PDB file of C-alpha atoms in Angstrom:
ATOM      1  CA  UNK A1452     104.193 119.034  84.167  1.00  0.00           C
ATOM      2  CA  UNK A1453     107.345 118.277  82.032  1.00  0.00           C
ATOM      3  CA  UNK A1454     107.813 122.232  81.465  1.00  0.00           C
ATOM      4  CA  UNK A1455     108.725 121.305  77.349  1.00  0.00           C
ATOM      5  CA  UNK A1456     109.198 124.125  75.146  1.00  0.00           C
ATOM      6  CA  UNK A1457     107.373 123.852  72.097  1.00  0.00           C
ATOM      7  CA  UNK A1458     107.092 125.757  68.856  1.00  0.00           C
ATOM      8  CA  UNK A1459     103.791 126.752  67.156  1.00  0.00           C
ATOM      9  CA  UNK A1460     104.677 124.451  64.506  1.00  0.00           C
ATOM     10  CA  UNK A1461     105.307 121.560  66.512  1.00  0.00           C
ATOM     11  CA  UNK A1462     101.532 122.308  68.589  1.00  0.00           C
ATOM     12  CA  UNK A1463      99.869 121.991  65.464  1.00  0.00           C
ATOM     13  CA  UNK A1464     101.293 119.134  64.405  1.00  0.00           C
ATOM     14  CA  UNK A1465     100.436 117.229  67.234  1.00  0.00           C
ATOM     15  CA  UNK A1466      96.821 118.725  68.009  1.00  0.00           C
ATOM     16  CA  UNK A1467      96.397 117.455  63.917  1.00  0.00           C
ATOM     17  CA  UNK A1468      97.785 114.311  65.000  1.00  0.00           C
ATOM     18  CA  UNK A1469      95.206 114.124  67.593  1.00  0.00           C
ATOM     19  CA  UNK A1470      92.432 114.615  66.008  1.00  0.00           C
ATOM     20  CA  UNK A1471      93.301 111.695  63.116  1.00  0.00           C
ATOM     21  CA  UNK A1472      94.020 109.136  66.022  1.00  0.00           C
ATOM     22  CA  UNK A1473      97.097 109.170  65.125  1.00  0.00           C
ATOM     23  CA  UNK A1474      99.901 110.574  67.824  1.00  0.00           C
ATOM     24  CA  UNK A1475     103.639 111.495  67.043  1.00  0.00           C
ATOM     25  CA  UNK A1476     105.095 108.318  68.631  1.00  0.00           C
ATOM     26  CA  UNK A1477     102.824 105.978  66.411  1.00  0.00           C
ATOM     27  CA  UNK A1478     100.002 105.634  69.520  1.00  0.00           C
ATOM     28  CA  UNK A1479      96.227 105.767  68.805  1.00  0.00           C
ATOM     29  CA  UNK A1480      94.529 108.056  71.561  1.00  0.00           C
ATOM     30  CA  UNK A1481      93.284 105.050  73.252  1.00  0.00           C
ATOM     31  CA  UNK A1482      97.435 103.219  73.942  1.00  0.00           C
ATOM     32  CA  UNK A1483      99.373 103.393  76.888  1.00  0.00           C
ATOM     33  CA  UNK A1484     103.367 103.597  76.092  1.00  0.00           C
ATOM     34  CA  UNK A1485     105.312 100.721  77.038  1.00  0.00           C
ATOM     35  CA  UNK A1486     106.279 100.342  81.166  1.00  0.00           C
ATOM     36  CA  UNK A1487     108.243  98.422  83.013  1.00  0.00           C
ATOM     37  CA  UNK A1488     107.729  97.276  86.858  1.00  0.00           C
ATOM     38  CA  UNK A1489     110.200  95.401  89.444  1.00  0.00           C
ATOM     39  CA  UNK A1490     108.985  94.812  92.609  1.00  0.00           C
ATOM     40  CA  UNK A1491     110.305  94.118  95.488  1.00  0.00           C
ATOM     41  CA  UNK A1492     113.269  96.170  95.755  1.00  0.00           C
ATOM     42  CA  UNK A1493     113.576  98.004  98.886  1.00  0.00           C
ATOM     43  CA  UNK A1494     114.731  95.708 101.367  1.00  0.00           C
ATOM     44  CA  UNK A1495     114.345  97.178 104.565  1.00  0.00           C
ATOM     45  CA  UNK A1496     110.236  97.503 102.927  1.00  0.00           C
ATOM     46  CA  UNK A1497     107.416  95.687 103.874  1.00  0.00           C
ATOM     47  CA  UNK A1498     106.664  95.954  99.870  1.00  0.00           C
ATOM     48  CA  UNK A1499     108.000  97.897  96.661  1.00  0.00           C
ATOM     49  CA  UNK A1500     108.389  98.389  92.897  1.00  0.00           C
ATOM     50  CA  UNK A1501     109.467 100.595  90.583  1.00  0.00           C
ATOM     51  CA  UNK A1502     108.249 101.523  87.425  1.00  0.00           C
ATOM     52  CA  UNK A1503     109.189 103.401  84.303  1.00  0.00           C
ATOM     53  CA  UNK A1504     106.780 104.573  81.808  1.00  0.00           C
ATOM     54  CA  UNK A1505     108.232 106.242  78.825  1.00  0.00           C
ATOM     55  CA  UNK A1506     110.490 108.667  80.641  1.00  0.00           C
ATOM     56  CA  UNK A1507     108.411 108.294  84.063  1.00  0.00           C
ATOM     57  CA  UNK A1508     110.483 106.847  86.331  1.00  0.00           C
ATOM     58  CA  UNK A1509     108.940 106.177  90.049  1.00  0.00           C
ATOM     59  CA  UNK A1510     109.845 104.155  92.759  1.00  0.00           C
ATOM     60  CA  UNK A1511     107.439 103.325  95.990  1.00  0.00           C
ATOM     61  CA  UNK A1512     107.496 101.410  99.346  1.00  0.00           C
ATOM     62  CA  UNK A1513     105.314 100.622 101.715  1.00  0.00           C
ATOM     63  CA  UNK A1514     105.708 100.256 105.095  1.00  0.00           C
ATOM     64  CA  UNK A1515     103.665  98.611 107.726  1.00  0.00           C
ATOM     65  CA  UNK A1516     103.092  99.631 111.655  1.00  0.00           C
ATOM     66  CA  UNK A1517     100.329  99.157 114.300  1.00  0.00           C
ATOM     67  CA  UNK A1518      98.369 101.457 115.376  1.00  0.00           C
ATOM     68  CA  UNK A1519      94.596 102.770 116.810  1.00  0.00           C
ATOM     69  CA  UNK A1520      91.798 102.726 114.291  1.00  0.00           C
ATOM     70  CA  UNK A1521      89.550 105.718 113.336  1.00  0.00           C
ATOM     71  CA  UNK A1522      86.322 106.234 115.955  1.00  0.00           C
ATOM     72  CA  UNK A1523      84.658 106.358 112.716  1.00  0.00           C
ATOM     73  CA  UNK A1524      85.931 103.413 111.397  1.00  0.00           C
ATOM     74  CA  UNK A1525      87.046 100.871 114.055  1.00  0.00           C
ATOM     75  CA  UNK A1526      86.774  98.080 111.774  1.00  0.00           C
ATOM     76  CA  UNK A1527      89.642  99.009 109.444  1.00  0.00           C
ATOM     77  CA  UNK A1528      93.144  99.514 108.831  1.00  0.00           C
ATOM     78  CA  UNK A1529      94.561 102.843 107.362  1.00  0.00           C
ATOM     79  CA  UNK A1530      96.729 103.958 104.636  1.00  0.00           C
ATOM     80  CA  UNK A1531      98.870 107.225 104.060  1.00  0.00           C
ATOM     81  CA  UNK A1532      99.990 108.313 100.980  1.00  0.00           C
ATOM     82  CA  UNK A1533     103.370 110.658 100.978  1.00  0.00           C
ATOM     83  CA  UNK A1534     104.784 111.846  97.612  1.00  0.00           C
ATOM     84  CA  UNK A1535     108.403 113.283  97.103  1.00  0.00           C
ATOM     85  CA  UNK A1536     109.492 114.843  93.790  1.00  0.00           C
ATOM     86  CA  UNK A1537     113.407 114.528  93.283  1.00  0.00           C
ATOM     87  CA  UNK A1538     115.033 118.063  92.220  1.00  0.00           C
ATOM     88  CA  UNK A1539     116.806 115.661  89.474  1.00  0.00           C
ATOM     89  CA  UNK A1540     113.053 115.110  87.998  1.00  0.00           C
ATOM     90  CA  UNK A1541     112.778 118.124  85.911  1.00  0.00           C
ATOM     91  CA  UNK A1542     113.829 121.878  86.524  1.00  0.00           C
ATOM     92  CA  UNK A1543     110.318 122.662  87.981  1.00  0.00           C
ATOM     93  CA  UNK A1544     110.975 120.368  91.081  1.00  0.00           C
ATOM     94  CA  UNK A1545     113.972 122.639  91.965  1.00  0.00           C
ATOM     95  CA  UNK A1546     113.599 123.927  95.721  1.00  0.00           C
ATOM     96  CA  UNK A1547     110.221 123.524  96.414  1.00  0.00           C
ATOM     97  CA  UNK A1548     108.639 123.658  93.034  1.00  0.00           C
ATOM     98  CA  UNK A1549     107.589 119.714  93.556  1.00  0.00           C
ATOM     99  CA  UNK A1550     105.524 120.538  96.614  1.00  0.00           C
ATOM    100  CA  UNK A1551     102.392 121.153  95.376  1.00  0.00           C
ATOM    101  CA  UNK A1552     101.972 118.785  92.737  1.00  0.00           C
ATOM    102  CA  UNK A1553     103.271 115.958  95.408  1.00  0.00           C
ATOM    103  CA  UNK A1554     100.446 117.337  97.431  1.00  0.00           C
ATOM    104  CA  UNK A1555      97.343 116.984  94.233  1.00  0.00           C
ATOM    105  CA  UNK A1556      98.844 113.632  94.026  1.00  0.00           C
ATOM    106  CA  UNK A1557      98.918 112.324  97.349  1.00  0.00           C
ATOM    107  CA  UNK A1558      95.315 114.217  97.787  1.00  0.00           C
ATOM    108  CA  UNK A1559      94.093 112.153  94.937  1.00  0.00           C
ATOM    109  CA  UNK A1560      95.065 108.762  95.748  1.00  0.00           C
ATOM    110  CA  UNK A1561      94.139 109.395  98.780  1.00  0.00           C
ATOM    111  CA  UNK A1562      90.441 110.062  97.600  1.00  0.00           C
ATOM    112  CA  UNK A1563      90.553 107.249  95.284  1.00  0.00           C
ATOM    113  CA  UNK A1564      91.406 104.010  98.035  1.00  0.00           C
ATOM    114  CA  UNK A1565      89.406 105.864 100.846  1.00  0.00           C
ATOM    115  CA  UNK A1566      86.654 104.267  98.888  1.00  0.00           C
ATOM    116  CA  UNK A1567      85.150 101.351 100.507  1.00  0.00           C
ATOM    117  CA  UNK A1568      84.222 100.051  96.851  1.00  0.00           C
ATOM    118  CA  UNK A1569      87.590 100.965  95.759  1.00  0.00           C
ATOM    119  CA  UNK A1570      90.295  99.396  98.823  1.00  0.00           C
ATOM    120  CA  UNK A1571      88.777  97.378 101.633  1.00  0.00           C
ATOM    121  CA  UNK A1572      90.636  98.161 104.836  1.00  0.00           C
ATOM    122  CA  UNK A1573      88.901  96.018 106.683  1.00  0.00           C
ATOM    123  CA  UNK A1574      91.782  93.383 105.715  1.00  0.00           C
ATOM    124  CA  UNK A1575      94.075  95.723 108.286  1.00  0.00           C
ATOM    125  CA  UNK A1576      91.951  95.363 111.226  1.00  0.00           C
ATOM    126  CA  UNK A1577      93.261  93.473 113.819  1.00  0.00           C
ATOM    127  CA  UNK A1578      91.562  94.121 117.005  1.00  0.00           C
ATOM    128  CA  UNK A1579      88.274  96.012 116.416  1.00  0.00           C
ATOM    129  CA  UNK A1580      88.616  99.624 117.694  1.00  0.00           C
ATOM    130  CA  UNK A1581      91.820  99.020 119.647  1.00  0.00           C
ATOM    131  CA  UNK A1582      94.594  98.028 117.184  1.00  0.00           C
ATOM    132  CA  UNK A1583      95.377  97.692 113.377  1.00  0.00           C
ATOM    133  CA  UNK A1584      97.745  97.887 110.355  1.00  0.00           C
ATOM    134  CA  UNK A1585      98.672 101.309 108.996  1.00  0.00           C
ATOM    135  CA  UNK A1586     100.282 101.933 105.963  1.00  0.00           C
ATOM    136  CA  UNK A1587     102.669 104.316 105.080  1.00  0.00           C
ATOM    137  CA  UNK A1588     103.182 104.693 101.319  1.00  0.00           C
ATOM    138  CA  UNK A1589     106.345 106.633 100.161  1.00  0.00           C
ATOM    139  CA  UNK A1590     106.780 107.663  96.793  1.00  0.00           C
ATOM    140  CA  UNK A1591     109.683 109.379  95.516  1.00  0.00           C
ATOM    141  CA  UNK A1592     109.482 110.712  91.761  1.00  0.00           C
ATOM    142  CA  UNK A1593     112.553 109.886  90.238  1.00  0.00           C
ATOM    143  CA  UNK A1594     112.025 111.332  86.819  1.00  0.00           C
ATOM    144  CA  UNK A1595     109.151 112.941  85.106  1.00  0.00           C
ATOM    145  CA  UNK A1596     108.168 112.571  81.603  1.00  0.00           C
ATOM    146  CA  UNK A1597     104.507 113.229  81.508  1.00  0.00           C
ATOM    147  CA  UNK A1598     101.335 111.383  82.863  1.00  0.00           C
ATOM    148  CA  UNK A1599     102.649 111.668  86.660  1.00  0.00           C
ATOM    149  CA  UNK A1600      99.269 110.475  88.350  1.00  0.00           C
ATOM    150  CA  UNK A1601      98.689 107.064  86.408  1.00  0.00           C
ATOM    151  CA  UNK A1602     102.319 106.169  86.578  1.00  0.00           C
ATOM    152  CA  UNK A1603     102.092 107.103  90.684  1.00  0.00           C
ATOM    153  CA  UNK A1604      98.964 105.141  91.277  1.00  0.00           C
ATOM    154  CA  UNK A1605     100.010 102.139  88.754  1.00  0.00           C
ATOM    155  CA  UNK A1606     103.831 101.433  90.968  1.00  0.00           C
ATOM    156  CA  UNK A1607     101.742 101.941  94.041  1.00  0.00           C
ATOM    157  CA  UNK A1608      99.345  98.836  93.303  1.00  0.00           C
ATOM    158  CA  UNK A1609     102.506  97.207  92.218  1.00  0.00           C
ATOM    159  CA  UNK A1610     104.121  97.929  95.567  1.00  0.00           C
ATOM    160  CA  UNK A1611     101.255  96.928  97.987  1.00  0.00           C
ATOM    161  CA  UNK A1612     100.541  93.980  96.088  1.00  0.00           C
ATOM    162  CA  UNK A1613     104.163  93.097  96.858  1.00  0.00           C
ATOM    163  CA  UNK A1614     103.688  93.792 100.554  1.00  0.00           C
ATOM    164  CA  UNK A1615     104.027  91.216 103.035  1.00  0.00           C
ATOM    165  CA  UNK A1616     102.687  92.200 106.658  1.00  0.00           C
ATOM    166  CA  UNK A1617     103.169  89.791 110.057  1.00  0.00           C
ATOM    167  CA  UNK A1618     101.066  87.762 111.310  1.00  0.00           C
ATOM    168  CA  UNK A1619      99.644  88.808 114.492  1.00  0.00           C
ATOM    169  CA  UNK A1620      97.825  86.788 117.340  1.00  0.00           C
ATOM    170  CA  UNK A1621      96.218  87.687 120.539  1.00  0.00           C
ATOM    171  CA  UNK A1622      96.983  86.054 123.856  1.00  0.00           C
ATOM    172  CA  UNK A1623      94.666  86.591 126.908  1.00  0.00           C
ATOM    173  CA  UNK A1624      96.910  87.700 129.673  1.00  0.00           C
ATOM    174  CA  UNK A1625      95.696  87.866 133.849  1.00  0.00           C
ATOM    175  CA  UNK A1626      92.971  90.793 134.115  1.00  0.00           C
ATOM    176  CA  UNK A1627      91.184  90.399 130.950  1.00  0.00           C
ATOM    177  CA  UNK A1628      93.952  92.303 128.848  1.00  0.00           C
ATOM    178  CA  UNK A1629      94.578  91.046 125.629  1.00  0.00           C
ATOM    179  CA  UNK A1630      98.231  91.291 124.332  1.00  0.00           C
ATOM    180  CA  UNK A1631      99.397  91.114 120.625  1.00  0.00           C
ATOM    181  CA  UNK A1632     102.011  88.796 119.613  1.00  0.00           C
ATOM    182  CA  UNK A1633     104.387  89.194 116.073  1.00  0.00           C
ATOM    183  CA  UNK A1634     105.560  86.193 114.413  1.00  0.00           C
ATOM    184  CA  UNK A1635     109.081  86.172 114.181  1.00  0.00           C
ATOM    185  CA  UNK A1636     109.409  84.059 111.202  1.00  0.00           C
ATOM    186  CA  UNK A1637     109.884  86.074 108.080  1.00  0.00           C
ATOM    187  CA  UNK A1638     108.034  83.977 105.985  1.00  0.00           C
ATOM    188  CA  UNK A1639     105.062  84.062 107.877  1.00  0.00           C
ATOM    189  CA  UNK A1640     103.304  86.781 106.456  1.00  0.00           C
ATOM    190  CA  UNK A1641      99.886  87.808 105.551  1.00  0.00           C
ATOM    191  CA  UNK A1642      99.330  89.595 102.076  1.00  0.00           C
ATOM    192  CA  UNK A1643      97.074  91.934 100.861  1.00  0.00           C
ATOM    193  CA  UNK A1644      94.621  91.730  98.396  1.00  0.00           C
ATOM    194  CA  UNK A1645      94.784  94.660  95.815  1.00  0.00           C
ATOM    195  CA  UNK A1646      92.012  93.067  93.357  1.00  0.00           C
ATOM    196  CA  UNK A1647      89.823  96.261  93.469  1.00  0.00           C
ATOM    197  CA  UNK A1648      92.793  98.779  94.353  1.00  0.00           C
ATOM    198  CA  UNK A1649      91.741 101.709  91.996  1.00  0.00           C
ATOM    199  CA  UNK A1650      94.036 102.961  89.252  1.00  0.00           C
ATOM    200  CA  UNK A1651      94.344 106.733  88.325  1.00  0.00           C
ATOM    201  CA  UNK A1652      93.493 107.051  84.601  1.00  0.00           C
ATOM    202  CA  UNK A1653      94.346 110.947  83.135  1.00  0.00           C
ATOM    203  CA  UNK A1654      92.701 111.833  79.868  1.00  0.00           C
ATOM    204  CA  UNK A1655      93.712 115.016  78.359  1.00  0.00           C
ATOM    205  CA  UNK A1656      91.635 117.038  75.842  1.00  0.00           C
ATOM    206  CA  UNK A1657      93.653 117.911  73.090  1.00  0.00           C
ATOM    207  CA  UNK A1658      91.242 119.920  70.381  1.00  0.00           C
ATOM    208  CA  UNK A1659      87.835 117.997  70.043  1.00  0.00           C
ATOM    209  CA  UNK A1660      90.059 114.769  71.159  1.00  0.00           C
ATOM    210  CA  UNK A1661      90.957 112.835  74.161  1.00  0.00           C
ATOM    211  CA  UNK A1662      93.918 110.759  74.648  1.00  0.00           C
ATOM    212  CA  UNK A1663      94.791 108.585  77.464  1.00  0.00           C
ATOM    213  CA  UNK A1664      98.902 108.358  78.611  1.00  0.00           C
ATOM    214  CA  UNK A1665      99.851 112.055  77.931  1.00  0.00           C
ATOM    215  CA  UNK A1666     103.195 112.662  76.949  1.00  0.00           C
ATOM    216  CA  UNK A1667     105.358 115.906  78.520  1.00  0.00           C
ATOM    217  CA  UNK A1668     104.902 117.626  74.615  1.00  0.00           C
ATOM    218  CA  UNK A1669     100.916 116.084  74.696  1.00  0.00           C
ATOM    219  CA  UNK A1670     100.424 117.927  78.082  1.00  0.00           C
ATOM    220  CA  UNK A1671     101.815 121.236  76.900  1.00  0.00           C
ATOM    221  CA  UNK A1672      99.615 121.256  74.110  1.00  0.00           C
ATOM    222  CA  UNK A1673      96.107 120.399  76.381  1.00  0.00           C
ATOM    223  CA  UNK A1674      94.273 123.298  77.902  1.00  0.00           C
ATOM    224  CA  UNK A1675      92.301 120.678  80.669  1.00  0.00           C
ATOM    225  CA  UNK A1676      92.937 117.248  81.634  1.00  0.00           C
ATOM    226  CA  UNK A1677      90.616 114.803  83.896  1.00  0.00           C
ATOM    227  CA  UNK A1678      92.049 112.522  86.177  1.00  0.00           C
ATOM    228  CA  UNK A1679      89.735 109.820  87.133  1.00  0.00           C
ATOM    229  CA  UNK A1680      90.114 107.187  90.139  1.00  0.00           C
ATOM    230  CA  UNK A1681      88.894 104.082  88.267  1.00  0.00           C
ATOM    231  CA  UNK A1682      87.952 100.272  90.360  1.00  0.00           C
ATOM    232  CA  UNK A1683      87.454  96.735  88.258  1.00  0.00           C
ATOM    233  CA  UNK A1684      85.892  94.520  90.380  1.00  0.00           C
ATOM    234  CA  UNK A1685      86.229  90.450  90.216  1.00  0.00           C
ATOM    235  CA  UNK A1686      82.289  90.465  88.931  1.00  0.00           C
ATOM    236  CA  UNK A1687      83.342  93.184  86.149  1.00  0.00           C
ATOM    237  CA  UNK A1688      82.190  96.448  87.496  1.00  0.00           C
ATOM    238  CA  UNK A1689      83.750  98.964  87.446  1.00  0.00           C
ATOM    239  CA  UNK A1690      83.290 101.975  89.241  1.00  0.00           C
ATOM    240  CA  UNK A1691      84.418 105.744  89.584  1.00  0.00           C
ATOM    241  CA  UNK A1692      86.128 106.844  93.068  1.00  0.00           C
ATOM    242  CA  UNK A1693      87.137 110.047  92.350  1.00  0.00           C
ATOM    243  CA  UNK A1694      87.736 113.004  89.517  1.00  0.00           C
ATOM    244  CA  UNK A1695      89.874 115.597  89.404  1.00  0.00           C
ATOM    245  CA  UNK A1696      90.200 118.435  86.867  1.00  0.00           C
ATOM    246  CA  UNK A1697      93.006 120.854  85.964  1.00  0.00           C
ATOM    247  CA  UNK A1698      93.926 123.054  83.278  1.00  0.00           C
ATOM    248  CA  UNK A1699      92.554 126.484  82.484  1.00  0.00           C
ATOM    249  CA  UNK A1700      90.230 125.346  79.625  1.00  0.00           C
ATOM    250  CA  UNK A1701      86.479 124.287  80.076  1.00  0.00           C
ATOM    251  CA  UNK A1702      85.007 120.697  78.952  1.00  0.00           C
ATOM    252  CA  UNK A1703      81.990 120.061  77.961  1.00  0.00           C
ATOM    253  CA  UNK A1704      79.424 117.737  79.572  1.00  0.00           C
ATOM    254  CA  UNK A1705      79.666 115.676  76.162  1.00  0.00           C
ATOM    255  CA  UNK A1706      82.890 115.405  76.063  1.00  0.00           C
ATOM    256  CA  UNK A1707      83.540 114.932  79.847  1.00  0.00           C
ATOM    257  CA  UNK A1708      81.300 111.831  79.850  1.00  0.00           C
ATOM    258  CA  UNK A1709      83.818 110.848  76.835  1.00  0.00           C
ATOM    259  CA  UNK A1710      86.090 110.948  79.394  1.00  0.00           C
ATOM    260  CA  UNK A1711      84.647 108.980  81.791  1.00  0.00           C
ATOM    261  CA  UNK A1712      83.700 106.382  78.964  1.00  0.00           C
ATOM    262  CA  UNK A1713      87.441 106.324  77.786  1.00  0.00           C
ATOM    263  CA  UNK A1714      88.893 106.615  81.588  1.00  0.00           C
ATOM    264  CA  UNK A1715      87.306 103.494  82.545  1.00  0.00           C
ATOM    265  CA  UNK A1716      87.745 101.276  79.895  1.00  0.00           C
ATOM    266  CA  UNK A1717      91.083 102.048  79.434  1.00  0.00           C
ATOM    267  CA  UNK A1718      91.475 101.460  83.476  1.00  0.00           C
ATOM    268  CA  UNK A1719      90.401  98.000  83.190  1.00  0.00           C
ATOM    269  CA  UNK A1720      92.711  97.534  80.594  1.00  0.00           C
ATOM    270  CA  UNK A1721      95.521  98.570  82.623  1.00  0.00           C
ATOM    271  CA  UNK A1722      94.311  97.154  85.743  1.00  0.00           C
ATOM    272  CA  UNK A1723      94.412  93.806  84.064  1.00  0.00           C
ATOM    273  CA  UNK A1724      97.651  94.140  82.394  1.00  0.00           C
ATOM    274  CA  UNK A1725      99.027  95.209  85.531  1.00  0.00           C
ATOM    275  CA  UNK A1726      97.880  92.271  87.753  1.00  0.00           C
ATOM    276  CA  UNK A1727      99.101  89.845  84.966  1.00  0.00           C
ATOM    277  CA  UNK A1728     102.317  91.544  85.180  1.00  0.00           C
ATOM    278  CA  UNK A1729     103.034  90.948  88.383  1.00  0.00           C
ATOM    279  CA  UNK A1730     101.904  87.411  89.075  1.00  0.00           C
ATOM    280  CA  UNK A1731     104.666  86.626  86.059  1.00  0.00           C
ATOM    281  CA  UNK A1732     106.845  88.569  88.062  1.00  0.00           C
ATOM    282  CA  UNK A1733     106.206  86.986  91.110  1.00  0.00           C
ATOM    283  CA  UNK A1734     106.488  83.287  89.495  1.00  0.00           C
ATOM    284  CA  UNK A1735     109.944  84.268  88.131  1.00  0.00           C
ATOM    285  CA  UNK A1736     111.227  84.933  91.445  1.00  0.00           C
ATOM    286  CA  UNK A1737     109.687  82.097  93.373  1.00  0.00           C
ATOM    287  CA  UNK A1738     111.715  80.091  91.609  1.00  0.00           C
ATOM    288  CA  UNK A1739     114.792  78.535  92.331  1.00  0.00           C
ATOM    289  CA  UNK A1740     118.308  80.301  91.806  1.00  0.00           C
ATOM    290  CA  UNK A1741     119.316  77.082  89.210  1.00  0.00           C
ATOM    291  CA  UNK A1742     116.086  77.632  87.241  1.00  0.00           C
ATOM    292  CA  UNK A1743     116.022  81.574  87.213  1.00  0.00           C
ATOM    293  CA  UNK A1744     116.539  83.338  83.567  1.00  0.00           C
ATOM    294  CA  UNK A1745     120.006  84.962  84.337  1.00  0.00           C
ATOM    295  CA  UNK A1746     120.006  88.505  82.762  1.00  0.00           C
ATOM    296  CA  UNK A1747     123.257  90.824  81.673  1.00  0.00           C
ATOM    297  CA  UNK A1748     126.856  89.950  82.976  1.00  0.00           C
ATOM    298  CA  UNK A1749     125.934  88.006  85.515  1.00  0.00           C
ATOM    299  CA  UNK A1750     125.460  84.864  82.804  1.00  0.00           C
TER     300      UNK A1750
END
């Protein structure tokens, strides 16, 4: 989806590439590029980060209101996903030329958490068929250099791991009425727990190869890509929410359970790495302003 031009020449060299396990920027099929995640970073949010991958740059927050549960689900919480592309992203996000990939993208993480294996809502609940938490997730794409879905799904586990919602309690009022009450104190907050939050992994078939972490030239030179919703669990299972296909070529049944086999391991990887990440993160900043690493001119 980065729209790169590329020469014949330059194809071939990377398809040969591919198929040696070796890739242009030094990766084997199986590496991610190097990222980097902040979080919390939107005030006014009840949690965000931001994350650049390669030339990926996304930023999400999360914000938290009460509302009625589903008749079909009264013992959980919801969650919305809303993706906006930035014209400055690439040329193809001009006017609405971001709409519909914002929509594949929302469409799939939505499939992904809706899960019950993958994101347990049930954490949102707070008044069984009457009242819970629902989350709104904006996402605004920033910049796009390839690999749009795992960099999406990766900042959005960043951002509601970051999230801190209210603590609500119920008081009994005359007539058998129950009535909610916020805390007011800031720091009294519940968090959620993101353990089994499902990452999108996107392997692209380039020749008789797949490679996870397609660059914007990598992309151009694939003729079908899977995306696949991936889940580690604390007991180390991991499980399959959702798969999406695109791309005009076909994949065989061989190769797609390649996919799957190189989706999911790679997914735990990342999903790992990730969680690390931000429990470093989170350290950092819990501690005090005299003991904080002091970065740039502010020294």
């Amino acid at each position: 989806m980065a729209n790169i031009l590329l020469s014949e020449a330059e194809k071939t060299y990377i398809l040969h590439g591919v198929q040696k396990n070796y890739r242009n920027d030094g990766r084997t099929n199986r590496d991610y590029r190097p990222m980097e995640l902040e979080s919390d970073i939107v005030v006014h949010a009840s949690g965000s980060a931001r994350l650049r991958l390669a030339n990926t740059d996304i930023l999400v927050g999360v914000k938290a209101e009460i509302d009625t549960p589903h008749p079909d689900r009264p013992n959980e919480g919801k969650i919305d996903f809303f993706i906006d592309c930035s014209a400055n992203a690439t040329p193809q996000f001009e006017g609405r030329g971001g709409e519909q990939l914002a929509t594949e993208i929302s469409n799939t993480l939505a499939k992904a958490y809706e899960s019950q294996k993958a994101f347990d809502l049930s954490g949102l609940c707070i008044m069984a068929k009457h009242q819970c938490w629902k989350l709104y997730v904006d996402v605004l794409i920033l910049e796009c250099g390839g690999n749009l879905f795992d960099a999406v799904s990766l900042a959005v586990k960043g951002a509601l791991y970051n999230t801190r919602i209210p603590r609500v309690s119920t008081a009994m009022l005359d007539g058998g009425s129950m009535d909610l009450i916020l805390t007011d104190d800031p720091y009294d907050c519940e968090r959620l727990d993101v353990t089994t939050a499902p990452l999108l992994v996107t392997v692209c078939k380039i020749g008789d190869q797949c490679v996870v972490d397609p660059s914007g030239e990598e992309e151009e030179c694939s003729a079908v890509s899977v995306v696949v919703g991936v889940t580690s669990r604390p007991d180390g299972k991991r499980c399959v929410s959702t798969v999406r296909t695109s791309g005009e070529g076909s994949i065989h049944m061989d190769t797609l359970k390649k996919c799957f086999e190189l989706a999911v391991s790679a997914g735990a990887s990342l999903d790992k790495a990730l969680l690390s990440a931000l429990k470093d993160d989170e350290n950092r900043n819990a501690q005090g302003l005299g003991k904080r690493e002091i970065y740039g001119f502010l020294k």
